[in-house]
CSV table of C-alpha atoms in Angstrom, one decimal:
chain,number,residue,atom,x,y,z
A,29,MET,CA,0.0,0.0,0.0
A,30,SER,CA,1.2,3.5,-0.9
A,31,ILE,CA,0.2,6.4,1.4
A,32,LEU,CA,1.0,10.0,1.1
A,33,ILE,CA,0.9,12.2,4.2
A,34,GLN,CA,0.6,15.8,3.0
A,35,ASN,CA,0.8,19.3,4.6
A,36,GLY,CA,2.0,18.2,8.0
A,37,THR,CA,5.0,19.2,10.1
A,38,LEU,CA,7.4,16.3,10.2
A,39,ILE,CA,9.4,15.9,13.4
A,40,CYS,CA,12.6,14.7,11.7
A,41,PRO,CA,16.0,13.9,13.3
A,42,GLU,CA,17.3,17.4,12.4
A,43,GLY,CA,14.2,19.2,13.6
A,44,PRO,CA,10.7,20.1,12.4
A,45,VAL,CA,10.2,20.2,8.6
A,46,ARG,CA,7.2,21.3,6.6
A,47,ALA,CA,7.1,18.5,4.0
A,48,ASP,CA,5.2,15.5,2.6
A,49,LEU,CA,6.0,11.9,3.3
A,50,ARG,CA,5.2,8.9,1.2
A,51,VAL,CA,5.0,5.3,2.5
A,52,GLU,CA,5.5,2.4,0.2
A,53,GLY,CA,4.8,-1.0,1.8
A,54,ASP,CA,6.2,-1.0,5.3
A,55,LYS,CA,8.9,1.7,4.7
A,56,ILE,CA,9.2,5.4,4.3
A,57,ALA,CA,9.9,5.9,0.6
A,58,GLN,CA,10.1,9.7,0.1
A,59,ILE,CA,10.2,12.9,2.1
A,60,GLY,CA,10.0,16.3,0.4
A,61,PRO,CA,7.9,19.3,-0.4
A,62,GLY,CA,5.0,19.0,-2.8
A,63,LEU,CA,5.2,15.3,-3.5
A,64,PRO,CA,2.7,14.3,-6.2
A,65,ALA,CA,-0.2,12.1,-5.1
A,66,GLY,CA,-0.1,9.7,-8.0
A,67,SER,CA,-1.9,6.5,-7.0
A,68,SER,CA,-1.2,6.9,-3.3
A,69,GLN,CA,-3.9,7.1,-0.7
A,70,VAL,CA,-3.7,10.7,0.7
A,71,ILE,CA,-3.8,11.7,4.3
A,72,ASP,CA,-4.2,15.5,4.9
A,73,ALA,CA,-2.1,16.3,7.9
A,74,SER,CA,-2.7,20.1,7.8
A,75,GLY,CA,-2.1,21.6,11.2
A,76,ARG,CA,-0.8,18.3,12.5
A,77,LEU,CA,2.6,17.1,13.8
A,78,VAL,CA,4.0,13.9,12.4
A,79,PHE,CA,6.2,11.8,14.7
A,80,PRO,CA,8.0,8.6,14.3
A,81,GLY,CA,6.2,5.9,16.2
A,82,PHE,CA,6.7,6.2,20.0
A,83,ILE,CA,8.7,3.6,21.9
A,84,ASP,CA,7.9,2.6,25.5
A,85,THR,CA,11.2,1.5,27.0
A,86,HIS,CA,9.6,-0.1,30.1
A,87,THR,CA,6.5,-2.3,30.3
A,88,HIS,CA,5.4,-5.3,32.4
A,89,PHE,CA,2.5,-7.2,30.7
A,90,GLU,CA,1.0,-10.5,31.8
A,91,MET,CA,3.0,-10.8,35.1
A,92,ASN,CA,2.2,-13.2,37.9
A,93,LYS,CA,0.0,-15.3,35.7
A,94,SER,CA,-2.7,-17.4,37.4
A,95,THR,CA,-2.2,-15.8,40.8
A,96,PRO,CA,-4.1,-13.2,42.8
A,97,ARG,CA,-1.4,-10.8,41.9
A,98,GLN,CA,-1.7,-11.2,38.2
A,99,THR,CA,-1.5,-7.9,36.3
A,100,ALA,CA,-4.7,-6.6,34.8
A,101,ASP,CA,-3.1,-6.0,31.3
A,102,ASP,CA,-2.0,-9.0,29.3
A,103,TRP,CA,-0.2,-8.7,25.9
A,104,ALA,CA,-3.5,-8.2,24.0
A,105,SER,CA,-4.9,-5.4,26.1
A,106,GLY,CA,-1.6,-3.8,27.0
A,107,THR,CA,-0.4,-3.5,23.4
A,108,LEU,CA,-3.8,-2.3,22.2
A,109,ALA,CA,-3.7,0.5,24.8
A,110,ALA,CA,-0.1,1.3,23.7
A,111,LEU,CA,-1.2,1.6,20.1
A,112,ALA,CA,-4.2,3.7,20.9
A,113,GLY,CA,-1.8,6.2,22.5
A,114,GLY,CA,0.7,6.3,19.7
A,115,THR,CA,3.2,3.8,21.0
A,116,THR,CA,4.2,1.5,18.1
A,117,THR,CA,6.9,-0.5,19.9
A,118,VAL,CA,7.2,-1.6,23.5
A,119,LEU,CA,10.1,-3.2,25.3
A,120,ASP,CA,8.9,-5.6,28.0
A,121,PHE,CA,11.0,-7.5,30.6
A,122,ALA,CA,11.4,-11.2,30.1
A,123,GLU,CA,12.1,-12.8,33.5
A,124,PRO,CA,13.4,-16.4,33.9
A,125,GLU,CA,12.6,-18.4,37.0
A,126,ARG,CA,15.4,-18.9,39.5
A,127,GLY,CA,17.8,-21.5,38.2
A,128,ALA,CA,16.3,-21.5,34.7
A,129,SER,CA,17.8,-20.5,31.4
A,130,LEU,CA,17.5,-17.2,29.6
A,131,ALA,CA,16.1,-19.2,26.7
A,132,SER,CA,13.2,-20.4,28.8
A,133,ALA,CA,12.2,-16.9,29.6
A,134,LEU,CA,12.5,-15.8,26.0
A,135,ASP,CA,10.3,-18.7,24.9
A,136,ALA,CA,7.7,-17.9,27.6
A,137,TRP,CA,7.5,-14.2,26.6
A,138,HIS,CA,7.2,-15.1,22.9
A,139,SER,CA,4.4,-17.5,23.7
A,140,ARG,CA,2.5,-14.7,25.4
A,141,ALA,CA,3.2,-12.0,22.8
A,142,ASP,CA,3.4,-13.6,19.4
A,143,GLY,CA,0.2,-13.3,17.5
A,144,ARG,CA,-1.5,-11.3,20.2
A,145,ALA,CA,0.4,-8.0,20.3
A,146,SER,CA,-1.2,-5.0,18.5
A,147,CYS,CA,2.0,-3.0,18.4
A,148,HIS,CA,5.6,-4.1,17.8
A,149,TYR,CA,7.6,-5.4,20.7
A,150,GLY,CA,11.0,-6.5,22.0
A,151,PHE,CA,12.3,-7.9,25.2
A,152,HIS,CA,14.8,-6.9,27.8
A,153,MET,CA,16.2,-9.9,29.6
A,154,THR,CA,16.3,-10.0,33.4
A,155,ILE,CA,19.4,-11.5,35.0
A,156,LYS,CA,18.7,-13.2,38.2
A,157,ASP,CA,21.3,-15.9,38.2
A,158,TRP,CA,24.8,-15.5,36.8
A,159,ASN,CA,27.1,-18.4,36.0
A,160,PRO,CA,29.1,-19.6,33.0
A,161,THR,CA,26.1,-21.2,31.4
A,162,ILE,CA,24.1,-18.0,31.6
A,163,GLN,CA,27.0,-16.0,30.3
A,164,ARG,CA,27.3,-18.4,27.3
A,165,GLU,CA,23.6,-17.7,26.6
A,166,LEU,CA,24.4,-14.1,25.8
A,167,ALA,CA,25.5,-15.1,22.3
A,168,ASP,CA,22.2,-16.9,21.8
A,169,MET,CA,20.3,-13.8,22.9
A,170,ASP,CA,22.2,-11.7,20.4
A,171,ARG,CA,21.2,-14.1,17.6
A,172,ALA,CA,17.6,-13.9,18.9
A,173,GLY,CA,17.6,-10.1,18.7
A,174,VAL,CA,17.7,-9.5,22.5
A,175,THR,CA,20.6,-7.1,23.4
A,176,SER,CA,19.5,-5.3,26.5
A,177,TYR,CA,19.3,-6.6,30.1
A,178,LYS,CA,18.2,-5.6,33.6
A,179,VAL,CA,19.4,-6.3,37.1
A,180,TYR,CA,17.9,-5.4,40.4
A,181,PHE,CA,19.4,-4.0,43.6
A,182,ALA,CA,16.1,-4.5,45.4
A,183,TYR,CA,13.6,-7.4,46.0
A,184,ASP,CA,15.0,-10.5,47.6
A,185,ASN,CA,13.7,-12.8,44.8
A,186,LEU,CA,15.4,-10.6,42.1
A,187,ARG,CA,18.4,-8.8,43.3
A,188,VAL,CA,22.0,-9.6,42.5
A,189,SER,CA,25.2,-8.8,44.3
A,190,ASP,CA,27.4,-5.9,43.3
A,191,GLY,CA,30.1,-8.3,42.1
A,192,THR,CA,27.6,-10.1,39.9
A,193,ALA,CA,26.3,-6.8,38.5
A,194,LEU,CA,29.9,-5.9,37.6
A,195,GLU,CA,30.4,-9.2,35.7
A,196,VAL,CA,27.1,-8.8,33.9
A,197,VAL,CA,27.9,-5.2,32.8
A,198,ARG,CA,31.3,-6.3,31.5
A,199,ALA,CA,29.9,-9.4,29.7
A,200,VAL,CA,27.0,-7.5,28.1
A,201,GLY,CA,29.1,-4.4,27.3
A,202,GLU,CA,31.7,-6.2,25.4
A,203,ARG,CA,29.0,-7.5,23.1
A,204,GLY,CA,27.7,-4.0,22.5
A,205,GLY,CA,24.6,-4.3,24.7
A,206,VAL,CA,23.4,-2.3,27.7
A,207,VAL,CA,22.3,-3.2,31.2
A,208,GLY,CA,19.7,-1.3,33.1
A,209,CYS,CA,19.2,-1.4,36.9
A,210,HIS,CA,16.4,-1.0,39.3
A,211,CYS,CA,18.2,1.3,41.7
A,212,GLU,CA,17.0,0.9,45.3
A,213,ASN,CA,19.1,-0.5,48.1
A,214,GLY,CA,17.3,-3.7,49.0
A,215,ASP,CA,18.6,-4.0,52.5
A,216,LEU,CA,17.5,-0.5,53.3
A,217,VAL,CA,14.1,-1.1,51.8
A,218,THR,CA,13.7,-4.2,54.0
A,219,ALA,CA,14.8,-2.3,57.1
A,220,GLY,CA,12.5,0.6,56.2
A,221,ILE,CA,9.4,-1.7,55.8
A,222,ALA,CA,10.2,-3.3,59.2
A,223,ALA,CA,10.5,0.1,60.9
A,224,GLN,CA,7.2,1.2,59.6
A,225,LYS,CA,5.5,-1.9,60.7
A,226,ALA,CA,7.1,-1.7,64.1
A,227,ALA,CA,5.7,1.8,64.4
A,228,GLY,CA,2.2,0.5,63.6
A,229,ASN,CA,2.1,2.2,60.2
A,230,LEU,CA,0.4,-0.4,58.0
A,231,GLY,CA,-1.5,1.8,55.5
A,232,PRO,CA,-0.3,3.0,52.1
A,233,SER,CA,1.1,6.2,53.5
A,234,ALA,CA,3.9,4.1,55.0
A,235,HIS,CA,5.1,3.0,51.5
A,236,PRO,CA,7.1,6.1,50.6
A,237,LEU,CA,8.5,6.4,54.1
A,238,SER,CA,9.9,2.9,53.8
A,239,ARG,CA,12.0,3.8,50.7
A,240,PRO,CA,12.9,7.5,50.8
A,241,ALA,CA,15.1,9.3,48.3
A,242,ALA,CA,18.4,8.2,50.0
A,243,VAL,CA,17.5,4.6,49.2
A,244,GLU,CA,17.5,5.4,45.5
A,245,ALA,CA,20.4,7.7,45.6
A,246,GLU,CA,22.7,5.1,47.3
A,247,ALA,CA,21.8,2.5,44.7
A,248,VAL,CA,22.3,5.0,41.8
A,249,ASN,CA,25.7,5.8,43.2
A,250,ARG,CA,26.6,2.1,43.5
A,251,TRP,CA,25.3,1.4,40.0
A,252,LEU,CA,27.4,4.2,38.5
A,253,ALA,CA,30.5,2.8,40.3
A,254,VAL,CA,29.8,-0.6,38.8
A,255,GLY,CA,29.6,1.0,35.3
A,256,GLU,CA,32.8,2.9,35.9
A,257,LEU,CA,34.7,-0.2,37.0
A,258,ALA,CA,33.3,-2.2,34.2
A,259,GLY,CA,34.3,0.4,31.6
A,260,TYR,CA,30.9,0.3,29.9
A,261,PRO,CA,27.8,2.5,29.8
A,262,VAL,CA,24.9,1.7,32.1
A,263,ASN,CA,21.3,2.6,32.2
A,264,ILE,CA,19.2,3.8,35.1
A,265,VAL,CA,15.6,2.9,34.9
A,266,HIS,CA,12.7,4.9,36.3
A,267,LEU,CA,14.8,7.5,38.0
A,268,SER,CA,12.6,9.4,40.5
A,269,THR,CA,14.8,11.8,42.6
A,270,LYS,CA,16.8,15.0,42.3
A,271,ARG,CA,19.6,13.3,44.3
A,272,GLY,CA,19.9,10.5,41.7
A,273,LEU,CA,20.0,12.9,38.8
A,274,GLU,CA,22.7,14.9,40.6
A,275,LEU,CA,24.8,11.8,40.9
A,276,VAL,CA,24.4,11.1,37.2
A,277,ARG,CA,25.4,14.6,36.4
A,278,MET,CA,28.6,14.2,38.4
A,279,ALA,CA,29.5,10.9,36.8
A,280,ARG,CA,29.1,12.4,33.3
A,281,ALA,CA,31.3,15.4,34.3
A,282,ARG,CA,34.0,12.8,35.1
A,283,GLY,CA,33.6,11.4,31.6
A,284,GLN,CA,31.4,8.4,32.3
A,285,ALA,CA,28.6,7.4,29.9
A,286,ALA,CA,25.4,6.8,31.7
A,287,TYR,CA,21.8,6.8,30.5
A,288,VAL,CA,18.6,7.8,32.4
A,289,GLU,CA,15.0,6.9,32.0
A,290,THR,CA,12.2,8.5,34.0
A,291,CYS,CA,8.4,8.1,33.9
A,292,PRO,CA,5.4,10.3,33.6
A,293,GLN,CA,4.3,9.5,37.2
A,294,TYR,CA,7.5,11.1,38.6
A,295,LEU,CA,6.9,14.2,36.5
A,296,LEU,CA,3.1,14.7,37.1
A,297,LEU,CA,2.2,12.9,40.4
A,298,ASP,CA,3.5,13.7,43.8
A,299,ASP,CA,3.7,12.1,47.3
A,300,GLY,CA,0.5,13.9,48.3
A,301,LYS,CA,-1.2,10.9,46.7
A,302,TYR,CA,-0.2,8.9,49.8
A,303,GLN,CA,-2.5,11.0,52.0
A,304,LEU,CA,-5.8,10.2,50.3
A,305,PRO,CA,-8.7,9.0,52.4
A,306,GLY,CA,-9.4,5.4,53.1
A,307,PHE,CA,-7.4,3.0,51.0
A,308,GLU,CA,-7.3,5.2,47.9
A,309,SER,CA,-3.6,5.8,48.2
A,310,ALA,CA,-3.0,2.1,47.3
A,311,LYS,CA,-3.6,3.1,43.7
A,312,TYR,CA,-0.3,5.0,43.8
A,313,VAL,CA,1.9,2.3,45.4
A,314,LEU,CA,4.8,1.7,43.0
A,315,SER,CA,8.5,1.5,43.4
A,316,PRO,CA,10.3,3.8,43.5
A,317,PRO,CA,7.4,5.7,45.1
A,318,LEU,CA,6.1,9.1,44.0
A,319,ARG,CA,8.3,12.0,45.3
A,320,GLY,CA,7.9,15.7,46.2
A,321,ALA,CA,7.8,18.9,44.3
A,322,GLU,CA,11.6,19.4,44.5
A,323,ASP,CA,12.2,16.1,42.8
A,324,GLN,CA,9.6,16.9,40.1
A,325,ALA,CA,11.2,20.2,39.4
A,326,ALA,CA,14.7,18.6,39.1
A,327,LEU,CA,13.4,16.0,36.7
A,328,TRP,CA,11.7,18.6,34.5
A,329,ALA,CA,14.9,20.6,34.5
A,330,GLY,CA,16.8,17.5,33.5
A,331,LEU,CA,14.4,17.0,30.6
A,332,GLU,CA,14.8,20.5,29.4
A,333,ALA,CA,18.6,20.3,29.6
A,334,GLY,CA,18.7,17.0,27.7
A,335,GLU,CA,20.1,15.1,30.7
A,336,ILE,CA,17.3,12.5,30.6
A,337,ASP,CA,17.4,10.1,27.7
A,338,ALA,CA,14.1,8.3,27.6
A,339,ILE,CA,10.6,8.3,29.2
A,340,GLY,CA,9.1,4.9,29.7
A,341,THR,CA,6.1,4.1,31.8
A,342,ASP,CA,7.0,1.1,34.0
A,343,HIS,CA,3.4,0.1,33.1
A,344,CYS,CA,2.6,-2.6,35.6
A,345,SER,CA,-1.2,-2.5,36.1
A,346,PHE,CA,-3.0,-4.2,39.0
A,347,HIS,CA,-6.7,-3.8,39.6
A,348,TYR,CA,-7.5,-1.7,42.6
A,349,HIS,CA,-10.3,-4.0,43.5
A,350,GLY,CA,-8.9,-7.5,44.2
A,351,ALA,CA,-5.2,-7.1,43.7
A,352,LYS,CA,-4.3,-3.8,45.4
A,353,GLU,CA,-6.7,-4.7,48.2
A,354,LEU,CA,-4.5,-7.6,49.1
A,355,GLY,CA,-2.5,-5.1,51.2
A,356,ARG,CA,-5.4,-3.6,53.1
A,357,GLU,CA,-3.9,-4.8,56.4
A,358,ASP,CA,-0.2,-4.5,55.4
A,359,PHE,CA,1.1,-1.9,52.9
A,360,SER,CA,4.0,-4.2,52.0
A,361,GLN,CA,1.6,-6.6,50.5
A,362,ILE,CA,0.1,-4.1,48.0
A,363,PRO,CA,1.3,-5.1,44.5
A,364,ASN,CA,3.7,-2.4,43.3
A,365,GLY,CA,2.9,-0.8,40.0
A,366,ILE,CA,0.6,1.6,38.1
A,367,PRO,CA,-0.8,1.7,34.6
A,368,GLY,CA,0.3,4.3,32.1
A,369,VAL,CA,1.2,2.8,28.7
A,370,GLU,CA,-1.8,4.4,26.9
A,371,HIS,CA,-1.4,8.0,28.2
A,372,ARG,CA,2.4,8.7,28.2
A,373,PRO,CA,2.6,10.6,24.8
A,374,VAL,CA,-0.4,12.9,25.5
A,375,LEU,CA,0.8,13.5,29.1
A,376,LEU,CA,4.2,14.5,27.9
A,377,TYR,CA,2.8,16.7,25.2
A,378,THR,CA,0.4,18.4,27.6
A,379,ALA,CA,2.7,19.0,30.5
A,380,GLY,CA,5.9,19.4,28.4
A,381,VAL,CA,5.3,20.8,24.9
A,382,ALA,CA,2.0,22.7,25.4
A,383,ALA,CA,3.3,24.0,28.7
A,384,GLY,CA,6.4,25.4,27.0
A,385,ARG,CA,8.9,23.2,28.9
A,386,ILE,CA,10.1,21.2,25.9
A,387,THR,CA,9.7,21.3,22.1
A,388,PRO,CA,8.1,18.8,19.8
A,389,HIS,CA,11.6,17.8,18.7
A,390,GLN,CA,12.7,17.1,22.3
A,391,MET,CA,9.5,15.1,22.8
A,392,MET,CA,10.4,13.0,19.7
A,393,LYS,CA,13.9,12.4,20.9
A,394,LEU,CA,12.7,11.3,24.3
A,395,LEU,CA,9.9,9.0,23.0
A,396,SER,CA,11.4,7.8,19.7
A,397,GLU,CA,14.9,8.6,18.6
A,398,GLN,CA,17.0,8.1,21.8
A,399,PRO,CA,15.2,4.9,22.9
A,400,ALA,CA,15.7,3.5,19.4
A,401,LYS,CA,19.4,4.3,19.6
A,402,LEU,CA,20.0,3.0,23.1
A,403,PHE,CA,18.3,-0.2,22.4
A,404,GLY,CA,19.6,-1.1,19.0
A,405,MET,CA,16.8,-0.2,16.7
A,406,TYR,CA,17.9,3.1,15.0
A,407,PRO,CA,17.3,4.2,12.3
A,408,ARG,CA,14.9,1.4,11.5
A,409,LYS,CA,12.8,2.7,14.3
A,410,GLY,CA,12.7,6.1,15.9
A,411,ALA,CA,13.2,8.3,12.8
A,412,LEU,CA,11.3,9.9,10.0
A,413,ALA,CA,13.9,9.1,7.3
A,414,VAL,CA,13.8,7.4,3.9
A,415,GLY,CA,14.2,3.6,4.5
A,416,SER,CA,13.0,3.7,8.1
A,417,ASP,CA,10.0,1.6,9.1
A,418,ALA,CA,6.7,3.3,8.5
A,419,ASP,CA,5.6,3.4,12.1
A,420,LEU,CA,4.1,6.9,12.2
A,421,VAL,CA,2.0,9.0,14.5
A,422,ILE,CA,-0.1,12.0,13.3
A,423,PHE,CA,-0.8,14.2,16.3
A,424,ASP,CA,-3.5,16.9,16.5
A,425,PRO,CA,-2.0,19.6,18.8
A,426,GLU,CA,-5.3,21.5,19.1
A,427,HIS,CA,-7.5,18.9,20.6
A,428,THR,CA,-8.5,19.1,24.2
A,429,GLY,CA,-9.7,16.2,26.3
A,430,ARG,CA,-9.7,14.5,29.7
A,431,ILE,CA,-8.3,11.2,30.8
A,432,THR,CA,-10.8,8.8,32.4
A,433,ALA,CA,-10.7,5.1,33.3
A,434,ALA,CA,-14.1,4.7,31.6
A,435,ALA,CA,-12.7,5.7,28.2
A,436,GLN,CA,-9.3,3.9,28.4
A,437,HIS,CA,-8.2,0.8,26.5
A,438,GLN,CA,-6.1,-0.4,29.4
A,439,ALA,CA,-7.9,-3.3,31.1
A,440,VAL,CA,-7.3,-2.1,34.6
A,441,ASP,CA,-10.1,-0.7,36.8
A,442,TYR,CA,-8.6,2.8,37.3
A,443,THR,CA,-6.1,5.3,36.0
A,444,PRO,CA,-3.7,7.3,38.2
A,445,TYR,CA,-4.4,10.2,35.8
A,446,GLU,CA,-8.2,10.3,36.3
A,447,GLY,CA,-9.6,13.7,35.3
A,448,PHE,CA,-6.3,15.1,33.9
A,449,GLU,CA,-7.1,17.8,31.3
A,450,THR,CA,-5.1,17.1,28.1
A,451,GLU,CA,-4.0,19.1,25.1
A,452,GLY,CA,-3.4,17.3,21.8
A,453,ARG,CA,-4.3,13.7,20.9
A,454,VAL,CA,-3.1,10.9,18.6
A,455,GLU,CA,-5.3,11.0,15.6
A,456,THR,CA,-3.7,8.5,13.2
A,457,VAL,CA,-1.2,5.7,13.6
A,458,LEU,CA,0.5,3.8,10.8
A,459,LEU,CA,2.0,0.5,11.9
A,460,SER,CA,4.4,-0.9,9.3
A,461,GLY,CA,2.8,1.3,6.7
A,462,GLU,CA,-0.8,0.3,7.4
A,463,PRO,CA,-3.4,2.3,9.2
A,464,ALA,CA,-3.9,1.0,12.8
A,465,VAL,CA,-5.5,4.1,14.4
A,466,GLU,CA,-7.9,6.4,12.5
A,467,GLY,CA,-9.8,9.3,14.0
A,468,SER,CA,-8.3,8.3,17.3
A,469,ARG,CA,-10.0,4.9,17.1
A,470,VAL,CA,-8.0,1.6,16.9
A,471,ILE,CA,-8.9,-0.2,13.7
A,472,SER,CA,-6.3,-3.0,13.7
A,473,ARG,CA,-5.4,-5.6,16.3
A,474,GLY,CA,-2.9,-8.3,16.6
A,475,ARG,CA,-0.5,-7.1,13.9
A,476,GLY,CA,2.5,-6.4,16.1
A,477,ARG,CA,5.8,-8.0,15.2
A,478,PHE,CA,8.8,-9.0,17.2
A,479,VAL,CA,11.7,-6.5,16.7
A,480,ARG,CA,15.1,-8.0,16.5
A,481,ARG,CA,17.6,-5.5,17.9
A,482,GLY,CA,21.3,-5.0,17.4
A,483,PRO,CA,24.0,-3.3,19.5
A,484,SER,CA,23.3,-0.1,21.3
A,485,GLN,CA,24.3,3.1,19.5
A,486,PHE,CA,25.7,5.1,22.4
A,487,TRP,CA,25.9,8.9,21.9
A,488,ARG,CA,27.1,10.3,25.2
């Protein structure tokens, strides 16, 4: 199919360009002014912004299957919601069982996603165990198109030692991959939870008190030290604090390459959500927790200055009724996570672009170009360029709306952004050159493809 997008403002790698764009099959074939329509289907993008498809660097779909703590969104609903919001590629976390192979996790995640995903997808691989057998599997992961990994410094069932983290970063780095880390000090979290319980604080308001900013900052500092000793870049996922960002800034000033992801919740929601009446605050229990105004301001300043490289969602949706309520008598039993995969682009446009904090070009770099580079997909993904994949978003900047759970595609029973007034909306999405969203309605399901990724393309 040939499609010609006319009269729009293309958000290209070099900046906004008033031009037309032609799609042939699943690729961008031409970009230029006044392209002839010929036999192409024409989409008039007058007054619209045209972005490369957005990439969510951080999702958790279909976790804890067949348990009371199962996530509300599986691969069908989660990727449909992503597509509705303009996200054309998600990167989810494949997680092996303790003692199991990386291949077993890859097979499990393919069985969940293949044929069910409505947007394109790839997998980060979680490292729980580390031994010569697992290390040899890295070559198999390369061949399978998985080149990014994650380790945890928190959670007893997930975390690794500092020495193991060092070995992982070295082994992955020498292959051109990148390792991300959940940066919270696990021992301090455990002690913090115990202290809150001993004080009789069992409600959701105890959650942020159990893991304050220092808990993240210590782990960020340690992770940066691991990267420095390994001699390879490292990635910090879901950064939430001013202190953490300051440590990154200092490391970069020393010449260290480090990458940072934050999430909309740390830009738009604050720790006042933990003071809601009744059990409502459980909706906002996630880790790291929401922070205060000073942290929010620091993260926005980091976005404006180009110090933050990507915005993922850490979408991990649990129903309020049923799942979150498992922690009514003990805050530490509230499943950690919130939904967000559907609303990330419009939230960033509203609070960032429309508010004058960042430009459309900066938004594109945060949601498309830099994630594609960091995770080995550029310029196939993340760019409006001849030869790139025709994953495109046509965005209407003039539309106004409101986020509600009743209107969302996410399968969870609430949204943390209930009632947020929004500016702009995703109007049209092309997925591999074919219309997938028209008039802000999803018209295509189940056409997502697995994205094989190569080495990271580091730029810092």
